[in-house]
Amino acid sequence: MDKQRQRNSFYVQIPDFWDRLYGSEYALFDCYELTINEVEQIRKATQDAYFIYKKVNYLLRSVSDETLLDLGFPEKGLSFLRSTSIPYETVIGRFDFVLTQAGPKIIEFNSDTPTFIRELFDVNALVCEEFGLVNPNQETAEELGKAIRNSVFHCANSLGISDHPYVIFTAHEDDIEDRETLKYLMKVAKIKGATFVPLSKIQIVPEGENQGVYDPEGKKVDIVYRHTYPLEALLEDVSADNYPIGIEFMKLVEAGRVGMLNPVSAFLMQSKAVMALIWGMYEERHPFFEKEELQVIERYFLPTYLDEEPFYETGEMYVSKPAFGREGDTVEVKQDGKTIFSQKQKTYDQYVKVYQKYVDLPSTTIQTELGSQEAHLLVGSFVVNEKPSAIGIRAGAKITDNLSYFLPCGMRGENK
């Protein structure tokens, strides 16, 4: 009980933080030690991999609708998938890496709606201080705020807004993680006049002279920051009377009546099938990539395909996962076409599947409120305005899911 009491007395001091989720411990009162070399490796992998994705995004804006559908993108989104509104592809994205003997390997890139933000940009520093370790994420919160302000400036410019734009941050009000993540982003952004508006309270006027998006008081909104609401879900969103509110909102974005962040270009990198495209072009040694870029792909990407055949030939274990999916949902580990392990949740079964070489996540002993236990580690690494940013660790099962822990991390050495 001493451990539990110590943990609870620490986390109770952090306002509006979800240290427990689904009735269970989420944030560990523990601190995993990373070496400076590991941190530098992760940051370099983040930078190099991002620029591969960025280059591929230019390519994706030029391909046919049929190719985009093959890569799993929803048909409802085809009309606006090629649009751009700011000078970079995503404001905030997060790579998930597995640390192997050969260095970091990409499991996926959540470029559109990455969570794990407050944990790494804010809470990790408090835990490091408590454990006497150096926070690897120093100054990243300030960089995050600056990045959001910068993106708002560019988004407003693209809309022809010269005055100060009215920005709302929105999320599902009843989801503490989503709601408080958006409120944290709003806090660090320090945008004059910005406010939080629950998704359910946003008003849309699709036609006429008042066409646009409005807050509950009837004030016209210039920019909507919808960081935790996936675009593929937005496209399917309908009101209680079956009105396609998501599609109508995107029509307003497409028409320049309202700005949206993360931008559409972030969604274009979100499909896991893009990893299959990148790997396929690497195997062909496609001239689209320079020699150095092919080396980056070889170093950080895992073999990923849109069918299982290549793994039948090698006999290797592989992972089947949906092009759009989260928290390990609908993921299966397979070999020779047979399922070895499968997640119970199949929420994203309707999406195109990708097949990626299976790599064991490294494991360590973690300290929970119920004692020590073994857990597998997945590294999250943020890219913010095209630069490597905060890093952190989730600890849990062999396939990271929504029951995984937040394991704070630090380094030995002196704080700045």
Coordinates of C-alpha atoms in Angstrom, one line a residue:
M1 CA 0.0 0.0 0.0
D2 CA 2.9 2.3 0.6
K3 CA 3.8 2.3 -3.1
Q4 CA 0.1 3.0 -4.0
R5 CA -0.2 5.8 -1.5
Q6 CA 3.1 7.4 -2.8
R7 CA 1.9 7.2 -6.4
N8 CA -1.5 8.6 -5.7
S9 CA -0.2 11.5 -3.6
F10 CA 2.2 12.4 -6.5
Y11 CA -0.4 12.3 -9.3
V12 CA -3.2 14.0 -7.3
Q13 CA -1.1 17.1 -7.4
I14 CA -1.3 17.3 -11.3
P15 CA -4.6 19.0 -12.2
D16 CA -6.9 17.6 -14.9
F17 CA -4.7 14.7 -15.7
W18 CA -5.9 11.2 -16.4
D19 CA -3.5 9.1 -14.3
R20 CA -6.2 6.4 -14.3
L21 CA -8.1 5.2 -17.3
Y22 CA -10.9 2.6 -17.6
G23 CA -10.8 2.3 -13.8
S24 CA -7.1 1.1 -13.8
E25 CA -3.7 2.6 -13.2
Y26 CA -2.4 4.3 -16.4
A27 CA 0.5 6.6 -15.3
L28 CA 3.2 4.7 -13.5
F29 CA 5.1 6.1 -10.6
D30 CA 8.3 4.9 -12.2
C31 CA 11.0 6.3 -14.5
Y32 CA 12.7 4.3 -17.2
E33 CA 16.3 5.3 -18.0
L34 CA 17.2 6.0 -21.6
T35 CA 20.8 6.6 -22.6
I36 CA 21.7 9.8 -24.4
N37 CA 22.7 7.7 -27.4
E38 CA 19.2 6.1 -27.5
V39 CA 17.6 9.5 -27.3
E40 CA 19.8 10.8 -30.2
Q41 CA 19.0 7.7 -32.2
I42 CA 15.3 8.2 -31.8
R43 CA 15.4 11.9 -32.7
K44 CA 17.5 11.2 -35.8
A45 CA 15.1 8.4 -36.9
T46 CA 12.2 10.8 -36.3
Q47 CA 13.7 13.5 -38.5
D48 CA 14.8 11.2 -41.3
A49 CA 11.6 9.2 -41.4
Y50 CA 9.5 12.3 -41.4
F51 CA 11.2 13.7 -44.5
I52 CA 10.5 10.4 -46.3
Y53 CA 6.8 10.7 -45.5
K54 CA 6.9 14.4 -46.5
K55 CA 8.3 13.6 -49.9
V56 CA 5.8 10.8 -50.4
N57 CA 3.0 13.2 -49.6
Y58 CA 3.9 15.2 -52.7
L59 CA 3.7 12.0 -54.7
L60 CA 0.3 11.1 -53.2
R61 CA -1.2 14.4 -54.2
S62 CA -0.5 13.5 -57.9
V63 CA -1.7 9.9 -58.0
S64 CA -5.1 8.7 -59.3
D65 CA -8.2 8.3 -57.1
E66 CA -8.0 4.6 -57.7
T67 CA -4.5 4.5 -56.1
L68 CA -5.7 6.4 -53.1
L69 CA -8.6 4.0 -52.7
D70 CA -6.1 1.1 -52.9
L71 CA -4.1 2.7 -50.1
G72 CA -7.3 2.6 -47.9
F73 CA -8.4 6.2 -48.1
P74 CA -12.1 6.6 -47.8
E75 CA -14.0 7.4 -51.0
K76 CA -15.8 10.3 -49.3
G77 CA -12.5 12.1 -48.8
L78 CA -11.2 11.9 -52.4
S79 CA -12.4 15.4 -53.4
F80 CA -10.2 17.2 -50.8
L81 CA -7.3 14.8 -50.0
R82 CA -4.9 16.7 -52.2
S83 CA -5.6 20.1 -50.6
T84 CA -2.9 22.0 -48.7
S85 CA -3.3 24.9 -46.3
I86 CA -0.1 25.4 -44.4
P87 CA 3.6 25.1 -45.5
Y88 CA 4.2 21.7 -43.7
E89 CA 2.4 18.4 -43.8
T90 CA 1.4 18.1 -40.1
V91 CA 1.6 20.3 -37.1
I92 CA 1.9 17.5 -34.6
G93 CA 2.6 13.9 -35.5
R94 CA 3.9 10.9 -33.6
F95 CA 6.1 8.0 -34.7
D96 CA 5.9 4.7 -32.8
F97 CA 9.2 2.9 -32.7
V98 CA 10.5 -0.4 -31.5
L99 CA 14.1 -0.2 -30.3
T100 CA 15.9 -3.2 -31.8
Q101 CA 19.6 -4.2 -31.9
A102 CA 19.7 -2.6 -35.3
G103 CA 18.3 0.7 -33.9
P104 CA 14.8 2.2 -34.0
K105 CA 12.2 0.6 -36.4
I106 CA 8.9 2.3 -37.3
I107 CA 5.8 0.5 -36.3
E108 CA 3.5 3.3 -37.5
F109 CA 3.2 7.1 -38.0
N110 CA 0.1 8.7 -36.4
S111 CA 0.4 11.9 -38.4
D112 CA -3.2 13.1 -38.0
T113 CA -4.5 12.7 -34.4
P114 CA -1.7 11.6 -32.1
T115 CA -2.4 11.4 -28.4
F116 CA 0.2 10.9 -25.6
I117 CA 0.9 14.7 -25.7
R118 CA 0.2 15.9 -22.1
E119 CA 2.1 12.9 -20.8
L120 CA 5.3 13.7 -22.7
F121 CA 5.3 17.5 -23.0
D122 CA 4.2 18.1 -19.4
V123 CA 3.9 15.2 -16.9
N124 CA 7.2 13.5 -17.9
A125 CA 9.2 16.4 -16.6
L126 CA 7.5 16.3 -13.2
V127 CA 8.3 12.5 -12.8
C128 CA 11.9 13.1 -13.9
E129 CA 12.3 15.7 -11.2
E130 CA 10.8 13.4 -8.6
F131 CA 13.3 10.6 -9.6
G132 CA 16.3 12.8 -10.0
L133 CA 16.7 12.2 -13.7
V134 CA 17.1 14.6 -16.7
N135 CA 13.9 15.1 -18.7
P136 CA 14.7 14.3 -22.4
N137 CA 11.8 16.7 -23.3
Q138 CA 13.1 19.9 -22.0
E139 CA 11.7 23.0 -23.7
T140 CA 9.4 21.0 -25.9
A141 CA 6.2 22.5 -24.4
E142 CA 7.3 26.0 -25.5
E143 CA 8.2 24.6 -28.9
L144 CA 4.7 23.0 -29.1
G145 CA 2.9 26.3 -28.3
K146 CA 5.0 28.2 -30.8
A147 CA 4.2 25.5 -33.5
I148 CA 0.4 25.8 -32.9
R149 CA 0.5 29.6 -33.1
N150 CA 2.6 29.3 -36.3
S151 CA 0.1 26.9 -37.9
V152 CA -2.8 29.1 -36.9
F153 CA -1.0 32.1 -38.6
H154 CA -0.5 30.2 -41.8
C155 CA -3.9 28.7 -41.8
A156 CA -5.5 32.2 -41.3
N157 CA -3.4 33.5 -44.2
S158 CA -4.6 30.7 -46.5
L159 CA -8.2 31.8 -45.7
G160 CA -7.4 35.4 -46.4
I161 CA -7.9 36.5 -42.8
S162 CA -5.8 39.5 -41.9
D163 CA -7.3 40.2 -38.5
H164 CA -6.8 37.9 -35.4
P165 CA -8.6 34.7 -36.2
Y166 CA -11.2 33.2 -33.8
V167 CA -9.9 29.7 -33.0
I168 CA -11.8 26.9 -31.2
F169 CA -10.3 23.7 -29.8
T170 CA -12.8 20.9 -29.9
A171 CA -13.1 17.2 -28.7
H172 CA -15.7 14.8 -27.3
E173 CA -16.6 16.4 -24.0
D174 CA -17.2 13.1 -22.2
D175 CA -13.7 11.7 -23.0
I176 CA -11.3 13.0 -20.4
E177 CA -8.2 12.2 -22.4
D178 CA -9.4 13.9 -25.5
R179 CA -11.0 16.9 -23.7
E180 CA -8.0 17.6 -21.5
T181 CA -5.5 17.1 -24.3
L182 CA -7.2 19.8 -26.3
K183 CA -7.4 22.1 -23.3
Y184 CA -3.7 21.5 -22.7
L185 CA -2.9 22.4 -26.4
M186 CA -5.0 25.5 -26.0
K187 CA -3.1 26.4 -22.8
V188 CA 0.4 26.1 -24.4
A189 CA -0.7 27.8 -27.6
K190 CA -1.7 31.0 -25.8
I191 CA -3.8 32.2 -28.7
K192 CA -5.8 35.3 -27.9
G193 CA -9.5 34.7 -27.6
A194 CA -9.3 30.9 -28.3
T195 CA -11.8 28.7 -26.5
F196 CA -12.8 25.1 -26.0
V197 CA -16.0 24.0 -27.6
P198 CA -17.3 20.4 -27.3
L199 CA -17.8 18.7 -30.7
S200 CA -21.5 18.4 -30.0
K201 CA -21.9 22.2 -29.5
I202 CA -20.4 23.2 -32.8
Q203 CA -23.0 24.7 -35.2
I204 CA -22.7 24.3 -39.0
V205 CA -24.5 26.5 -41.6
P206 CA -23.8 24.8 -44.9
E207 CA -25.4 27.3 -47.3
G208 CA -26.5 30.9 -47.7
E209 CA -24.9 34.2 -46.8
N210 CA -24.1 33.0 -43.3
Q211 CA -22.4 29.8 -44.5
G212 CA -19.8 28.7 -42.0
V213 CA -19.0 27.2 -38.6
Y214 CA -20.3 28.8 -35.4
D215 CA -19.8 28.3 -31.6
P216 CA -22.8 27.9 -29.3
E217 CA -23.2 31.7 -28.9
G218 CA -23.5 32.1 -32.6
K219 CA -20.0 33.6 -33.1
K220 CA -18.4 32.6 -36.5
V221 CA -15.4 30.4 -36.1
D222 CA -12.3 30.9 -38.3
I223 CA -10.2 27.9 -37.4
V224 CA -11.2 24.5 -35.8
Y225 CA -8.4 22.6 -34.0
R226 CA -9.8 19.0 -33.9
H227 CA -6.6 17.2 -32.8
T228 CA -8.2 14.1 -31.3
Y229 CA -11.0 13.6 -33.8
P230 CA -9.8 11.3 -36.7
L231 CA -10.7 12.5 -40.1
E232 CA -11.9 9.1 -41.2
A233 CA -14.4 9.2 -38.3
L234 CA -15.3 12.8 -39.1
L235 CA -16.3 11.8 -42.6
E236 CA -18.8 9.3 -41.3
D237 CA -20.3 11.7 -38.6
V238 CA -24.0 12.3 -38.9
S239 CA -26.4 14.2 -36.6
A240 CA -29.3 12.7 -34.7
D241 CA -31.6 13.2 -37.7
N242 CA -29.0 11.6 -40.1
Y243 CA -27.6 14.8 -41.5
P244 CA -24.1 14.3 -42.8
I245 CA -22.5 16.9 -40.6
G246 CA -19.0 15.7 -41.1
I247 CA -19.1 15.9 -44.9
E248 CA -20.7 19.3 -44.8
F249 CA -18.0 20.5 -42.4
M250 CA -15.3 19.2 -44.8
K251 CA -17.1 21.0 -47.7
L252 CA -16.7 24.2 -45.7
V253 CA -13.0 23.5 -45.2
E254 CA -12.6 22.8 -48.9
A255 CA -14.4 26.0 -49.8
G256 CA -12.2 28.1 -47.5
R257 CA -15.0 29.0 -45.2
V258 CA -13.2 27.6 -42.2
G259 CA -9.7 26.4 -41.4
M260 CA -8.9 23.0 -39.9
L261 CA -5.9 21.8 -37.9
N262 CA -4.2 19.3 -38.2
P263 CA -4.6 19.9 -41.9
V264 CA -5.8 17.4 -44.5
S265 CA -2.2 16.8 -45.5
A266 CA -1.7 15.2 -42.1
F267 CA -4.4 12.6 -42.9
L268 CA -2.7 11.8 -46.2
M269 CA 0.2 10.3 -44.2
Q270 CA -2.0 8.5 -41.7
S271 CA -2.9 5.4 -43.7
K272 CA -0.6 2.5 -42.7
A273 CA -0.8 1.5 -46.4
V274 CA 1.6 4.4 -47.1
M275 CA 4.3 2.3 -45.3
A276 CA 3.6 -0.4 -47.8
L277 CA 4.0 2.1 -50.7
I278 CA 7.3 3.3 -49.3
W279 CA 8.6 -0.2 -48.8
G280 CA 7.5 -1.3 -52.2
M281 CA 9.3 1.6 -53.8
Y282 CA 12.4 0.8 -51.7
E283 CA 12.4 -2.8 -52.9
E284 CA 12.2 -1.6 -56.5
R285 CA 15.0 0.9 -55.8
H286 CA 12.6 3.4 -57.4
P287 CA 14.3 6.5 -58.8
F288 CA 11.8 8.6 -56.9
F289 CA 14.1 8.2 -53.9
E290 CA 17.7 9.3 -53.8
K291 CA 20.4 6.8 -52.7
E292 CA 20.5 8.4 -49.2
E293 CA 16.7 8.2 -48.9
L294 CA 16.7 4.5 -49.8
Q295 CA 19.3 4.0 -47.0
V296 CA 16.9 5.8 -44.5
I297 CA 14.1 3.4 -45.5
E298 CA 16.3 0.4 -45.1
R299 CA 17.5 1.6 -41.7
Y300 CA 14.2 2.5 -40.1
F301 CA 11.2 0.9 -42.0
L302 CA 10.0 -2.6 -41.6
P303 CA 9.0 -4.8 -44.6
T304 CA 5.3 -3.9 -45.1
Y305 CA 2.9 -5.0 -47.9
L306 CA -0.7 -4.9 -49.0
D307 CA -0.9 -8.7 -49.2
E308 CA 0.5 -11.6 -47.2
E309 CA 2.3 -13.5 -50.0
P310 CA 5.8 -12.2 -49.3
F311 CA 5.6 -13.6 -45.7
Y312 CA 4.4 -17.0 -47.0
E313 CA 7.6 -17.2 -49.0
T314 CA 9.9 -16.3 -46.1
G315 CA 8.0 -18.1 -43.3
E316 CA 8.5 -15.0 -41.1
M317 CA 6.0 -13.9 -38.5
Y318 CA 4.1 -10.8 -39.5
V319 CA 1.4 -8.5 -38.2
S320 CA -1.9 -7.8 -39.9
K321 CA -3.4 -4.4 -39.1
P322 CA -5.9 -2.0 -40.5
A323 CA -4.8 1.0 -42.6
F324 CA -6.7 3.2 -40.1
G325 CA -6.8 1.9 -36.5
R326 CA -5.6 2.7 -33.1
E327 CA -4.5 1.2 -29.8
G328 CA -3.8 -2.3 -31.2
D329 CA -7.5 -2.8 -32.1
T330 CA -8.1 -5.3 -35.0
V331 CA -4.4 -6.3 -35.0
E332 CA -3.4 -10.0 -35.5
V333 CA 0.0 -11.7 -35.3
K334 CA 0.3 -14.4 -38.1
Q335 CA 2.6 -16.9 -39.6
D336 CA 2.0 -18.9 -42.8
G337 CA -1.4 -17.3 -43.0
K338 CA -2.5 -18.7 -39.6
T339 CA -3.3 -16.4 -36.7
I340 CA -1.1 -16.8 -33.7
F341 CA -2.5 -14.0 -31.6
S342 CA -5.5 -11.7 -32.2
Q343 CA -6.9 -8.7 -30.4
K344 CA -10.5 -9.2 -29.2
Q345 CA -11.6 -5.8 -30.5
K346 CA -12.3 -5.7 -34.2
T347 CA -13.5 -2.0 -34.5
Y348 CA -11.5 -1.3 -37.6
D349 CA -12.1 -4.5 -39.6
Q350 CA -13.7 -2.6 -42.5
Y351 CA -10.5 -0.9 -43.5
V352 CA -7.8 -2.1 -46.0
K353 CA -5.3 -4.3 -44.2
V354 CA -1.5 -4.0 -44.3
Y355 CA 1.0 -6.8 -43.4
Q356 CA 4.2 -5.8 -41.6
K357 CA 7.1 -7.9 -40.5
Y358 CA 6.7 -8.8 -36.8
V359 CA 9.4 -7.5 -34.4
D360 CA 9.4 -8.3 -30.7
L361 CA 9.1 -5.3 -28.4
P362 CA 11.8 -5.2 -25.8
S363 CA 10.7 -5.9 -22.3
T364 CA 11.6 -4.6 -18.8
T365 CA 10.4 -4.8 -15.3
I366 CA 8.1 -2.0 -14.4
Q367 CA 6.8 -0.8 -11.0
T368 CA 3.0 -0.7 -10.7
E369 CA 0.9 0.1 -7.6
L370 CA 0.4 -3.7 -7.3
G371 CA 4.1 -4.5 -7.5
S372 CA 6.7 -5.4 -10.2
Q373 CA 5.7 -6.9 -13.5
E374 CA 7.2 -7.5 -16.9
A375 CA 6.1 -5.2 -19.7
H376 CA 6.9 -4.6 -23.4
L377 CA 8.1 -1.2 -24.5
L378 CA 7.0 1.0 -27.4
V379 CA 8.6 4.4 -27.9
G380 CA 6.6 7.3 -29.1
S381 CA 8.4 10.2 -30.7
F382 CA 6.8 13.4 -31.8
V383 CA 7.5 15.5 -34.8
V384 CA 6.3 19.1 -34.4
N385 CA 6.5 21.5 -37.3
E386 CA 8.8 19.1 -39.1
K387 CA 11.3 18.9 -36.2
P388 CA 11.8 16.0 -33.6
S389 CA 10.3 16.8 -30.3
A390 CA 9.1 15.0 -27.2
I391 CA 9.7 11.3 -26.7
G392 CA 8.2 8.8 -24.3
I393 CA 7.3 5.2 -23.6
R394 CA 4.2 3.0 -23.4
A395 CA 4.5 -0.2 -21.5
G396 CA 2.2 -3.2 -21.9
A397 CA 1.4 -6.3 -23.8
K398 CA 3.3 -7.6 -26.9
I399 CA 0.8 -5.7 -29.0
T400 CA 0.4 -2.2 -27.5
D401 CA -3.2 -1.5 -26.7
N402 CA -5.5 0.9 -24.8
L403 CA -4.6 -0.8 -21.5
S404 CA -0.9 0.0 -21.8
Y405 CA 0.8 2.1 -19.2
F406 CA 2.4 5.5 -19.5
L407 CA 6.0 4.8 -18.4
P408 CA 7.8 8.1 -17.8
C409 CA 11.5 8.2 -18.9
G410 CA 14.6 10.1 -18.1
M411 CA 18.3 10.3 -18.6
R412 CA 21.3 10.4 -16.3
G413 CA 23.2 13.7 -16.3
E414 CA 22.7 17.3 -15.4
N415 CA 19.7 19.4 -16.2
K416 CA 20.2 22.6 -18.2

